[in-house]
XYZ file of C-alpha atoms in Angstrom:
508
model
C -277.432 93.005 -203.894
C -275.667 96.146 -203.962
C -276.952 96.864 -207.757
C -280.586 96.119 -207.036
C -280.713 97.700 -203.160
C -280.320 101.892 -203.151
C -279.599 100.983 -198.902
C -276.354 102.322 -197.924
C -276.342 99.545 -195.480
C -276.308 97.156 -198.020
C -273.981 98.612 -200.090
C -271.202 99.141 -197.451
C -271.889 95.250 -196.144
C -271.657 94.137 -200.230
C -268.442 95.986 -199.893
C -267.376 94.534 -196.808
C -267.724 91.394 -198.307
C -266.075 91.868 -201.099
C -263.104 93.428 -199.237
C -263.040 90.557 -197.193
C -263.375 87.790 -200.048
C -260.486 89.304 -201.836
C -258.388 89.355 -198.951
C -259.218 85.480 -197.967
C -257.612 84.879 -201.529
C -254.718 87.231 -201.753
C -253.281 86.837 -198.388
C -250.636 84.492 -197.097
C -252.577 83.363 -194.078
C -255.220 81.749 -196.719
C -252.213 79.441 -198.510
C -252.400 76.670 -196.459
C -255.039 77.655 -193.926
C -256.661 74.137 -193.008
C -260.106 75.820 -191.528
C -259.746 78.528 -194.363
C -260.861 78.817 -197.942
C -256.968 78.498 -199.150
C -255.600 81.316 -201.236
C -255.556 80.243 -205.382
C -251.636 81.135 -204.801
C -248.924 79.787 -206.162
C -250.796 77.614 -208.534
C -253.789 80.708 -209.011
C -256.232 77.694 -210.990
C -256.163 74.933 -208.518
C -256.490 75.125 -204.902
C -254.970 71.975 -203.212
C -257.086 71.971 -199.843
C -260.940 72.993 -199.690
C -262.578 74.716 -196.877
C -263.823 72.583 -193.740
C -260.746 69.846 -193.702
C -259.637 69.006 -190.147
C -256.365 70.193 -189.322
C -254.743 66.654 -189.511
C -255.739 65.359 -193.218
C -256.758 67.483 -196.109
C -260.520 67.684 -198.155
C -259.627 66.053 -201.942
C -262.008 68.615 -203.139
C -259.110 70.434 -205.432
C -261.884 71.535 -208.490
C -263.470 74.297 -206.314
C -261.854 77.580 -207.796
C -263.253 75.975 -211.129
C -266.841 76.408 -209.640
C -265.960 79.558 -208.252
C -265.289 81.035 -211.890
C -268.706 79.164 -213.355
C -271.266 79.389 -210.685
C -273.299 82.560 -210.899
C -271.367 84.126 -207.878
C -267.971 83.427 -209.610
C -265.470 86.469 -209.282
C -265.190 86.637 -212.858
C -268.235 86.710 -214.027
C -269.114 89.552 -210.706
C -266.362 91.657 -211.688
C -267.497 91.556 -215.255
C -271.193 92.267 -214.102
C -270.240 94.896 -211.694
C -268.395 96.823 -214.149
C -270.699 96.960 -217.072
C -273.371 97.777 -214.690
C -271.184 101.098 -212.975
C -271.752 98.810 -209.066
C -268.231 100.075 -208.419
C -265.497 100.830 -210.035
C -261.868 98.899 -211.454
C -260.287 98.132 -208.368
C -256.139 97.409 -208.108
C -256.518 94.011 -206.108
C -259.416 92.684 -207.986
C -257.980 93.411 -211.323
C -254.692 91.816 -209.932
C -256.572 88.777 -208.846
C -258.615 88.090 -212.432
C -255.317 88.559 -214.396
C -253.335 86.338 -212.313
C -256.138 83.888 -212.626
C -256.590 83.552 -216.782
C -252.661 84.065 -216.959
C -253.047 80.594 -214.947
C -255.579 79.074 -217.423
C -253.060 77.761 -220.153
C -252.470 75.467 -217.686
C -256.210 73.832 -217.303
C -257.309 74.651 -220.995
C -257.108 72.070 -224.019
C -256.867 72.704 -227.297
C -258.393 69.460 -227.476
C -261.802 70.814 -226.296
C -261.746 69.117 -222.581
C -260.352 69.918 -219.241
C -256.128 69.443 -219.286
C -256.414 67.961 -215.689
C -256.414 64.947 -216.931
C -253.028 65.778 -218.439
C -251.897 67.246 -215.127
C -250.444 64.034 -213.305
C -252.233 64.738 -210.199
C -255.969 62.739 -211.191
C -257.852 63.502 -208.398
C -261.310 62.191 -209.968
C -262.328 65.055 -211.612
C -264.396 63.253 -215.264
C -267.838 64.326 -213.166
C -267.592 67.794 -213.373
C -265.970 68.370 -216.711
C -269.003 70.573 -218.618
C -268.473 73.114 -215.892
C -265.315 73.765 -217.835
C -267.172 74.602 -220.729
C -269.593 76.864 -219.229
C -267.634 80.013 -218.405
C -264.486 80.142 -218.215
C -263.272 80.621 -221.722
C -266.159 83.215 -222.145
C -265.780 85.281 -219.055
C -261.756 84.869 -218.796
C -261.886 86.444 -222.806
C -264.281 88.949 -221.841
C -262.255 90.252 -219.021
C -258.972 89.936 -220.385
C -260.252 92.500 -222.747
C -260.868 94.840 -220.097
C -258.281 94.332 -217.897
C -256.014 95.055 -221.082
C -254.866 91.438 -221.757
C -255.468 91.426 -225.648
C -253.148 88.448 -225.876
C -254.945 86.166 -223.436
C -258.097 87.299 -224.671
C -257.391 86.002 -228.053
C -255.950 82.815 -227.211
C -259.213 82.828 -224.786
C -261.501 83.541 -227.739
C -260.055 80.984 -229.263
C -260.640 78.537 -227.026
C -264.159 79.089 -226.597
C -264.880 77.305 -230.289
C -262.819 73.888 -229.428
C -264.599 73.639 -226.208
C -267.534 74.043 -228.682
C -266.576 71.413 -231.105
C -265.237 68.913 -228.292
C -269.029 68.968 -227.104
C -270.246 68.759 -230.804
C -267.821 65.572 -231.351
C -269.142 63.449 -228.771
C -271.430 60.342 -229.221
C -274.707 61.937 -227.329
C -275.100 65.404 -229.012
C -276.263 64.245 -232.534
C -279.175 62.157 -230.214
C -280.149 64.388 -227.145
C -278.000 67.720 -227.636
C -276.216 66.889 -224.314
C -272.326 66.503 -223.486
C -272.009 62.960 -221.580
C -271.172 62.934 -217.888
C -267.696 62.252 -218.417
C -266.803 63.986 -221.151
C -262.965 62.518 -221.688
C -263.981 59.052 -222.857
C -262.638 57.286 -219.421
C -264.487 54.426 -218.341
C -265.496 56.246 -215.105
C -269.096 55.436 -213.994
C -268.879 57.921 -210.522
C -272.049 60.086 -210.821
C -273.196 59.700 -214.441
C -276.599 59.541 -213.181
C -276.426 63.315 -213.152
C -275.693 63.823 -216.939
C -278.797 65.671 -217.100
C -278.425 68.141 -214.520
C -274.726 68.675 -215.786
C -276.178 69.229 -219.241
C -278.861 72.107 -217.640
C -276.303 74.127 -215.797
C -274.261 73.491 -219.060
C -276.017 75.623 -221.423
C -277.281 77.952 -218.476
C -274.412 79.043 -217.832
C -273.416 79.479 -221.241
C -276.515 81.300 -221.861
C -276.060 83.445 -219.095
C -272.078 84.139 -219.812
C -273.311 85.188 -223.848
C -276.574 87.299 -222.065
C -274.242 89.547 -220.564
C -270.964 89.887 -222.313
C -272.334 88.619 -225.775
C -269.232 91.084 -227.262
C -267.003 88.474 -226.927
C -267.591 87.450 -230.052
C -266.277 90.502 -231.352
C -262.441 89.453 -229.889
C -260.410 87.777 -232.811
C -259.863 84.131 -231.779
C -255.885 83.513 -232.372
C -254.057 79.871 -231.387
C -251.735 79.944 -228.803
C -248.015 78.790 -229.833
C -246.215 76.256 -227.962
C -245.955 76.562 -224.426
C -245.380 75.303 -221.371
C -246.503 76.059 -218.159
C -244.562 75.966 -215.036
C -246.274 75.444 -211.872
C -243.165 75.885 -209.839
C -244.585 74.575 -205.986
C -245.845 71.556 -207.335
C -242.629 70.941 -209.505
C -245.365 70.390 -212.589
C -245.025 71.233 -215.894
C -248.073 71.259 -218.533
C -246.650 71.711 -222.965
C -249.383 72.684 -224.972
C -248.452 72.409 -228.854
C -250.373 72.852 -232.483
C -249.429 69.148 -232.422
C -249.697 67.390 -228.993
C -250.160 68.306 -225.303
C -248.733 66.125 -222.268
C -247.046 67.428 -218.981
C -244.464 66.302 -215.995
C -245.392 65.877 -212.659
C -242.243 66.091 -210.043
C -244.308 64.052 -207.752
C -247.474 61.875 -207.180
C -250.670 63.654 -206.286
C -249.213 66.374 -204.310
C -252.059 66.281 -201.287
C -254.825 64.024 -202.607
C -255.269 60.669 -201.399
C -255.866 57.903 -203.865
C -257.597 56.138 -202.217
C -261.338 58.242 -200.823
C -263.667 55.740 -199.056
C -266.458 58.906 -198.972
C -266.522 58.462 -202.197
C -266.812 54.996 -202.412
C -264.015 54.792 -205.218
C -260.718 53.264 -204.686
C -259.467 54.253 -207.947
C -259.323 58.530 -207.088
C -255.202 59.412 -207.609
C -253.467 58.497 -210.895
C -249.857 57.739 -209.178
C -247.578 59.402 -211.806
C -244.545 61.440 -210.293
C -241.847 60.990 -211.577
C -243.027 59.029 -214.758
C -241.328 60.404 -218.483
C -244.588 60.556 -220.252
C -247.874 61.299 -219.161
C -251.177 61.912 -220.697
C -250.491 62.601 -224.496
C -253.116 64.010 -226.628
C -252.345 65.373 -230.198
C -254.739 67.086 -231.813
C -258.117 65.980 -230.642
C -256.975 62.380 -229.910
C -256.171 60.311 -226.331
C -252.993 58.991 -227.715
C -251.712 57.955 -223.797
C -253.520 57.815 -220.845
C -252.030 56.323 -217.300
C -254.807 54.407 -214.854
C -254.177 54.247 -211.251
C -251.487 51.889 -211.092
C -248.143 52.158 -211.465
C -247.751 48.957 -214.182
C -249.623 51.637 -216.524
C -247.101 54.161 -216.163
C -243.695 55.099 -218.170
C -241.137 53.803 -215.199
C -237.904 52.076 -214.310
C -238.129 49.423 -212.355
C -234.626 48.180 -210.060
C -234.272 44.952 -208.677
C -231.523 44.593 -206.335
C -229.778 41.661 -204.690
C -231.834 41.416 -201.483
C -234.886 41.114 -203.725
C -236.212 45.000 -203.251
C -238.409 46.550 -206.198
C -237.786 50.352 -206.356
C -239.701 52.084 -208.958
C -238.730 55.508 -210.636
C -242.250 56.927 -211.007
C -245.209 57.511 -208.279
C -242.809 59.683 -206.485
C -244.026 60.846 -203.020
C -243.188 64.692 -202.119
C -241.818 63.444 -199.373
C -238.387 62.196 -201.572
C -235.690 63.801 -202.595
C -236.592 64.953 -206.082
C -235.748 68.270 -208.004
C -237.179 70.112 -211.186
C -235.671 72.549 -213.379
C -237.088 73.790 -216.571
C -235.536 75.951 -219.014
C -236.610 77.321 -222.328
C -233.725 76.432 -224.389
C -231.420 77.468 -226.249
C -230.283 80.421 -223.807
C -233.674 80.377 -220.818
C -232.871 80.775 -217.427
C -233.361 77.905 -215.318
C -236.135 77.773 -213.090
C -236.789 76.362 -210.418
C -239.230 76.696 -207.569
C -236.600 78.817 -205.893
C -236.684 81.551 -208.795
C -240.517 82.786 -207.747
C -241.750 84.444 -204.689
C -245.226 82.580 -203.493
C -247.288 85.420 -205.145
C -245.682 85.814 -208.304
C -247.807 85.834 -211.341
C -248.073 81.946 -213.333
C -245.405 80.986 -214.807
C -246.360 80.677 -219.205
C -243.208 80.168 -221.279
C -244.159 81.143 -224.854
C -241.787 79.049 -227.610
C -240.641 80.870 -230.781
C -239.513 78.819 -233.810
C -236.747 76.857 -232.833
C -236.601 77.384 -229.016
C -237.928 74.007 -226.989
C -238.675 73.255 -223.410
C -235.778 71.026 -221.254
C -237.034 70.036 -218.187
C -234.714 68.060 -215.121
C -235.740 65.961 -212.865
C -233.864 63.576 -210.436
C -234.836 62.023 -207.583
C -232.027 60.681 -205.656
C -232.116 57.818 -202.982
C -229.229 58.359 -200.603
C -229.287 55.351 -198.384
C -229.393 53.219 -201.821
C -227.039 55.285 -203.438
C -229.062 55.629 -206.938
C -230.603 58.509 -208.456
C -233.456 58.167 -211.041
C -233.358 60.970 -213.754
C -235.890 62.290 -216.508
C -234.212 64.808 -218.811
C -236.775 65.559 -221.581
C -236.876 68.087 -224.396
C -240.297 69.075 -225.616
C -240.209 70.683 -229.244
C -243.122 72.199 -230.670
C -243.802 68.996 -232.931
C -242.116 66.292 -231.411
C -240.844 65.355 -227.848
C -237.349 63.905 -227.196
C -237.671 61.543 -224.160
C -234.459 60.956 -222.122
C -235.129 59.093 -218.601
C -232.302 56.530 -216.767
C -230.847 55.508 -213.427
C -227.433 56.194 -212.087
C -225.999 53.659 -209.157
C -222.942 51.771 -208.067
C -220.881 49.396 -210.086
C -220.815 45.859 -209.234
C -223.288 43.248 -208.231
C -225.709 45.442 -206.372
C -228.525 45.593 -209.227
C -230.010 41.982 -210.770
C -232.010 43.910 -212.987
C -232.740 47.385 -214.727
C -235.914 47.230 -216.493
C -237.408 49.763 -218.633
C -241.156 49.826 -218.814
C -243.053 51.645 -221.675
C -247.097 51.090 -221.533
C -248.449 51.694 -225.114
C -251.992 51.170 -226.005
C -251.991 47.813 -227.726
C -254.956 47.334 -230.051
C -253.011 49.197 -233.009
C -249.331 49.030 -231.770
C -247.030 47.492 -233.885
C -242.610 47.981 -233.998
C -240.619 48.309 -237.080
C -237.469 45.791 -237.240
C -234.289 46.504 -239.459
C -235.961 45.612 -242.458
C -237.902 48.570 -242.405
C -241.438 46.379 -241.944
C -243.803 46.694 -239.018
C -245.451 43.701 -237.262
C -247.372 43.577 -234.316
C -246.344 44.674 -230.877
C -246.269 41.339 -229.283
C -243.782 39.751 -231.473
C -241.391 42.629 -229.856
C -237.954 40.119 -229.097
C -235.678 42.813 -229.471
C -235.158 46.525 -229.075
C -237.091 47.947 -232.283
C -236.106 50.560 -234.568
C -239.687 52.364 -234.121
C -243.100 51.949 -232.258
C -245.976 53.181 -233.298
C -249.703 53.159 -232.570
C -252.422 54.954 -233.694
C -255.908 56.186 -232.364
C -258.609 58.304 -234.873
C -256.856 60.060 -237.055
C -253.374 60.270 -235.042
C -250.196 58.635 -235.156
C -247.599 58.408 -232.168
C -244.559 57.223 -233.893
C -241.531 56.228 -230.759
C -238.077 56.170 -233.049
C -234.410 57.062 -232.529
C -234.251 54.491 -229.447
C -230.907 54.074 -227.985
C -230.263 52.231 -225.153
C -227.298 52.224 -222.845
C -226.008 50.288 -220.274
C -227.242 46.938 -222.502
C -223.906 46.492 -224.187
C -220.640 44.629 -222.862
C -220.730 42.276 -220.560
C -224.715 43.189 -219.536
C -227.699 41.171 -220.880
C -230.978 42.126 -222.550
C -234.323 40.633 -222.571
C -237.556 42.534 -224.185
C -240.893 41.360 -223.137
C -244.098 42.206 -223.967
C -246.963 42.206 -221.530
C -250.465 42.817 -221.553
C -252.100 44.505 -218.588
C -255.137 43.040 -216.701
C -258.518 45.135 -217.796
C -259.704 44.821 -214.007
C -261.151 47.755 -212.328
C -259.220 50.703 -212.503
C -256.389 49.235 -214.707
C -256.618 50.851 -218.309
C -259.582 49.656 -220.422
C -261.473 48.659 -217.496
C -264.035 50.199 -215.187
C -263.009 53.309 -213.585
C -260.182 53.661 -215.306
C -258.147 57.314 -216.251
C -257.443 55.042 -219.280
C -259.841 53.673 -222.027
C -257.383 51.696 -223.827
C -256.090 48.100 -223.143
C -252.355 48.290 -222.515
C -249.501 46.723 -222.852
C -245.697 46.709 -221.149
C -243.217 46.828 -223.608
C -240.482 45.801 -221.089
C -236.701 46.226 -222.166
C -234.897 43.869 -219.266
C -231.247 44.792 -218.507
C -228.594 42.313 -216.631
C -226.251 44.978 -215.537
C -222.349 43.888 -216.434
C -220.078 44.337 -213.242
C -218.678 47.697 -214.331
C -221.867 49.880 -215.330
C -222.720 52.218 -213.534
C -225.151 54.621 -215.981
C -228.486 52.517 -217.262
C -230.806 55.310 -219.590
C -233.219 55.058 -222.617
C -233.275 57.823 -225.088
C -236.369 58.254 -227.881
C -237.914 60.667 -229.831
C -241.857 61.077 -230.251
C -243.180 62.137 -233.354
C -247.116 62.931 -234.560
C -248.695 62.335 -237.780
């Protein structure tokens, strides 16, 4: 408007607008405004709330600032516009805004080619939408970290502009038609596929239009991001990105979506996953892990105690007394969600050789007197997995049992021998698990297990999962894989007090 219109009128409402949009965005009124557009603060990617929820329940639209950075009217790609075409000039706030924002992208992006929200432990059904992803933002984010002096960003930007390109060129439909499929992560979700088309249209318009105007972004050097991780400190999540795998930790389930959305028509809408040691794993451009919507798909602990309660470690609610910490070790600062101020830039934590990623987290239950713990280490090629439970001595627990999904159809465990067999003649703990999908290996070894010796008892189980709807491998499901519980069942002795599994993951 203000480019094509020489009205002064115009141009001083395109600027009120403007003025106004930023401010809806950048100031603390907008965080948690329930009749607002909410600011993209703390988490700068992801807004948690959409515009038009009642004040007493939130919207579980959480993809819109995705569309805001695609759709022609994206502040991205108008910044970029306005610039190259001299409709006003760099601007403090706006430039503060657009770095803020791609410095947040290492969070979403995948080095796999596809959306990282399905590695984010939140889950909100978000398979529909996922060529939007593709469209824009690595082009525009590359072309404007250029000019807001973000060489860096722009690189690792550049770069992932050609996986996105390569995930679409990989799947099953583009040799046929030319056209990404409506749910472009392999999950068995059949929510709006009927508009495959139309997603495939705006696909490559947008692309077009993106390359139309800043075409010179194929002039930025495309360079790899190293390891990473990337704290989102309000929502107690962190997302590792490696050369060799990505996964994440969620502190708790969902943070304000709703599993269950009836508008929608889909009771299978949250992946319940706070709290849980291991969540989505890709490595390379495999699904190597993926957790449905129940909680029997998840990496847990599960305590029975004498008056016949279940409490289970994972699909934490943000209403319990959890904590996260993450350092960069060997000598990082710890950080936790008290170490940022609510507008402080995202939080990327860049690994050099030899430095990994610890992350804490414990959840404790006071009027039980247990905590749950997760303590893991994520290297840049493997991931050392250290989760447990802490209670009383005595005869207050029947059972400790710790419950590791793996995707059965290739599993199999090495004994002492050295041999592997398959996964369901599991009797005792293993020396290694492994399981393979493609051209990818996930290899579980070093497994130690305390709190099994003495006077305590152990029983290992195997146990495949239902393929209903919404469990993994059937319809709906965050999962394609058919599952199954390795189960390591501990009869506490009278004078343990300490019950914890420790492995290392390793990718070949």
């Amino acid at each position: 408007m203000a480019l094509l219109s020489g009205d002064p009128v115009w141009k001083e409402r395109f600027k009120l607008a403007l003025d106004r949009g930023i401010y809806r965005y950048t100031h603390a009124a907008a965080v948690d405004g329930p009749l607002l557009q909410p600011s993209l603060n703390p988490d700068w990617t992801w807004n948690y709330v959409c515009g038009g929820g009642l004040t007493d329940r939130h919207a579980t639209n959480t993809h819109t600032p995705a569309y805001y950075c695609t759709e022609p009217n994206g502040f991205m790609f108008v910044y970029l516009h306005a610039l190259k075409h001299g409709v006003f000039e760099r601007r403090d706030d706006f430039d503060w805004l657009c770095r803020n924002y791609i410095a947040g992208l290492p969070r979403n992006l995948s080095r796999a080619g596809n959306l990282s929200s399905d590695l984010d432990g939140y889950g909100i059904h978000r398979a529909w939408y996922g060529p939007v992803l593709v469209e824009g933002i690595p082009l525009e984010a590359a072309a404007l970290a250029e000019v807001l002096g973000l060489p860096e960003l722009a690189g690792y930007c550049r770069w992932y502009v050609d996986r996105y390109m390569e995930f679409v060129k990989r799947r099953p439909t583009y040799a046929g038609s030319g056209l990404p499929e409506a749910q472009p992560y392999g999950h068995r979700i059949n929510i709006e596929a009927q508009f495959s088309q139309l997603a495939s249209a705006r696909f490559y318009g947008s692309i077009a239009r993106a390359l139309a105007e800043f075409g010179e972004v194929d002039a930025i050097a495309p360079v790899e991001p190293p390891a990473y991780g990337s704290f989102a400190w309000e929502a107690g999540w962190l997302r590792v990105s490696t050369p060799e795998y990505e996964t994440s930790f969620a502190g708790h389930t969902c943070l304000r979506n709703i599993p269950v959305v009836p508008c929608y028509g889909d009771p299978n809408l949250g992946t319940l996953i706070g709290g849980a040691p291991l969540a989505t794993l890709f490595s390379k451009n495999e699904l190597l892990y993926a957790a449905s919507f129940p909680a029997a798909s998840l990496w847990h602990i599960e305590l029975d105690d004498h008056n016949g309660r279940r409490f289970l470690s994972c699909s934490t609610s943000p209403e319990d007394d959890t904590s996260v910490t993450v350092r960069r070790s060997p000598d990082g600062a710890m950080l936790d969600s008290t170490a940022f101020d609510p507008y402080d830039a995202p939080c990327n934590l860049f690994l050099k050789d030899g430095e990994f990623l610890e992350l804490n987290w414990q959840r404790r239950d006071r009027a039980n007197r247990f905590d749950f713990y997760v303590h893991n280490r994520y290297h840049a090629d493997r991931i050392e997995l250290d989760f447990g439970l802490k209670g009383m001595a005595g005869h207050y627990c029947d059972r400790v049992t710790f419950v590791l999904p793996i995707p059965d159809e290739t599993a199999e465990f090495r004994d002492a021998s050295g041999e592997f067999h398959p996964l369901a003649e599991l009797s005792g703990l293993p020396e290694a698990i492994r399981w393979r999908h493609g051209n990818r290996t996930c290899l579980i070894d070093a497994l130690e297990l305390t709190g099994a010796s003495g006077g305590a008892r152990l029983a290992v189980a195997v146990r495949k999962l239902p393929a209903d709807p919404g469990m993994p491998g059937g319809v709906n499901s965050f999962s394609p894989y058919s599952t199954s519980q390795v189960r390591f069942e501990v009869t506490p002795a009278t004078d343990s007090r300490i019950w914890r599994l420790r492995c290392r993951l390793n990718f070949q």
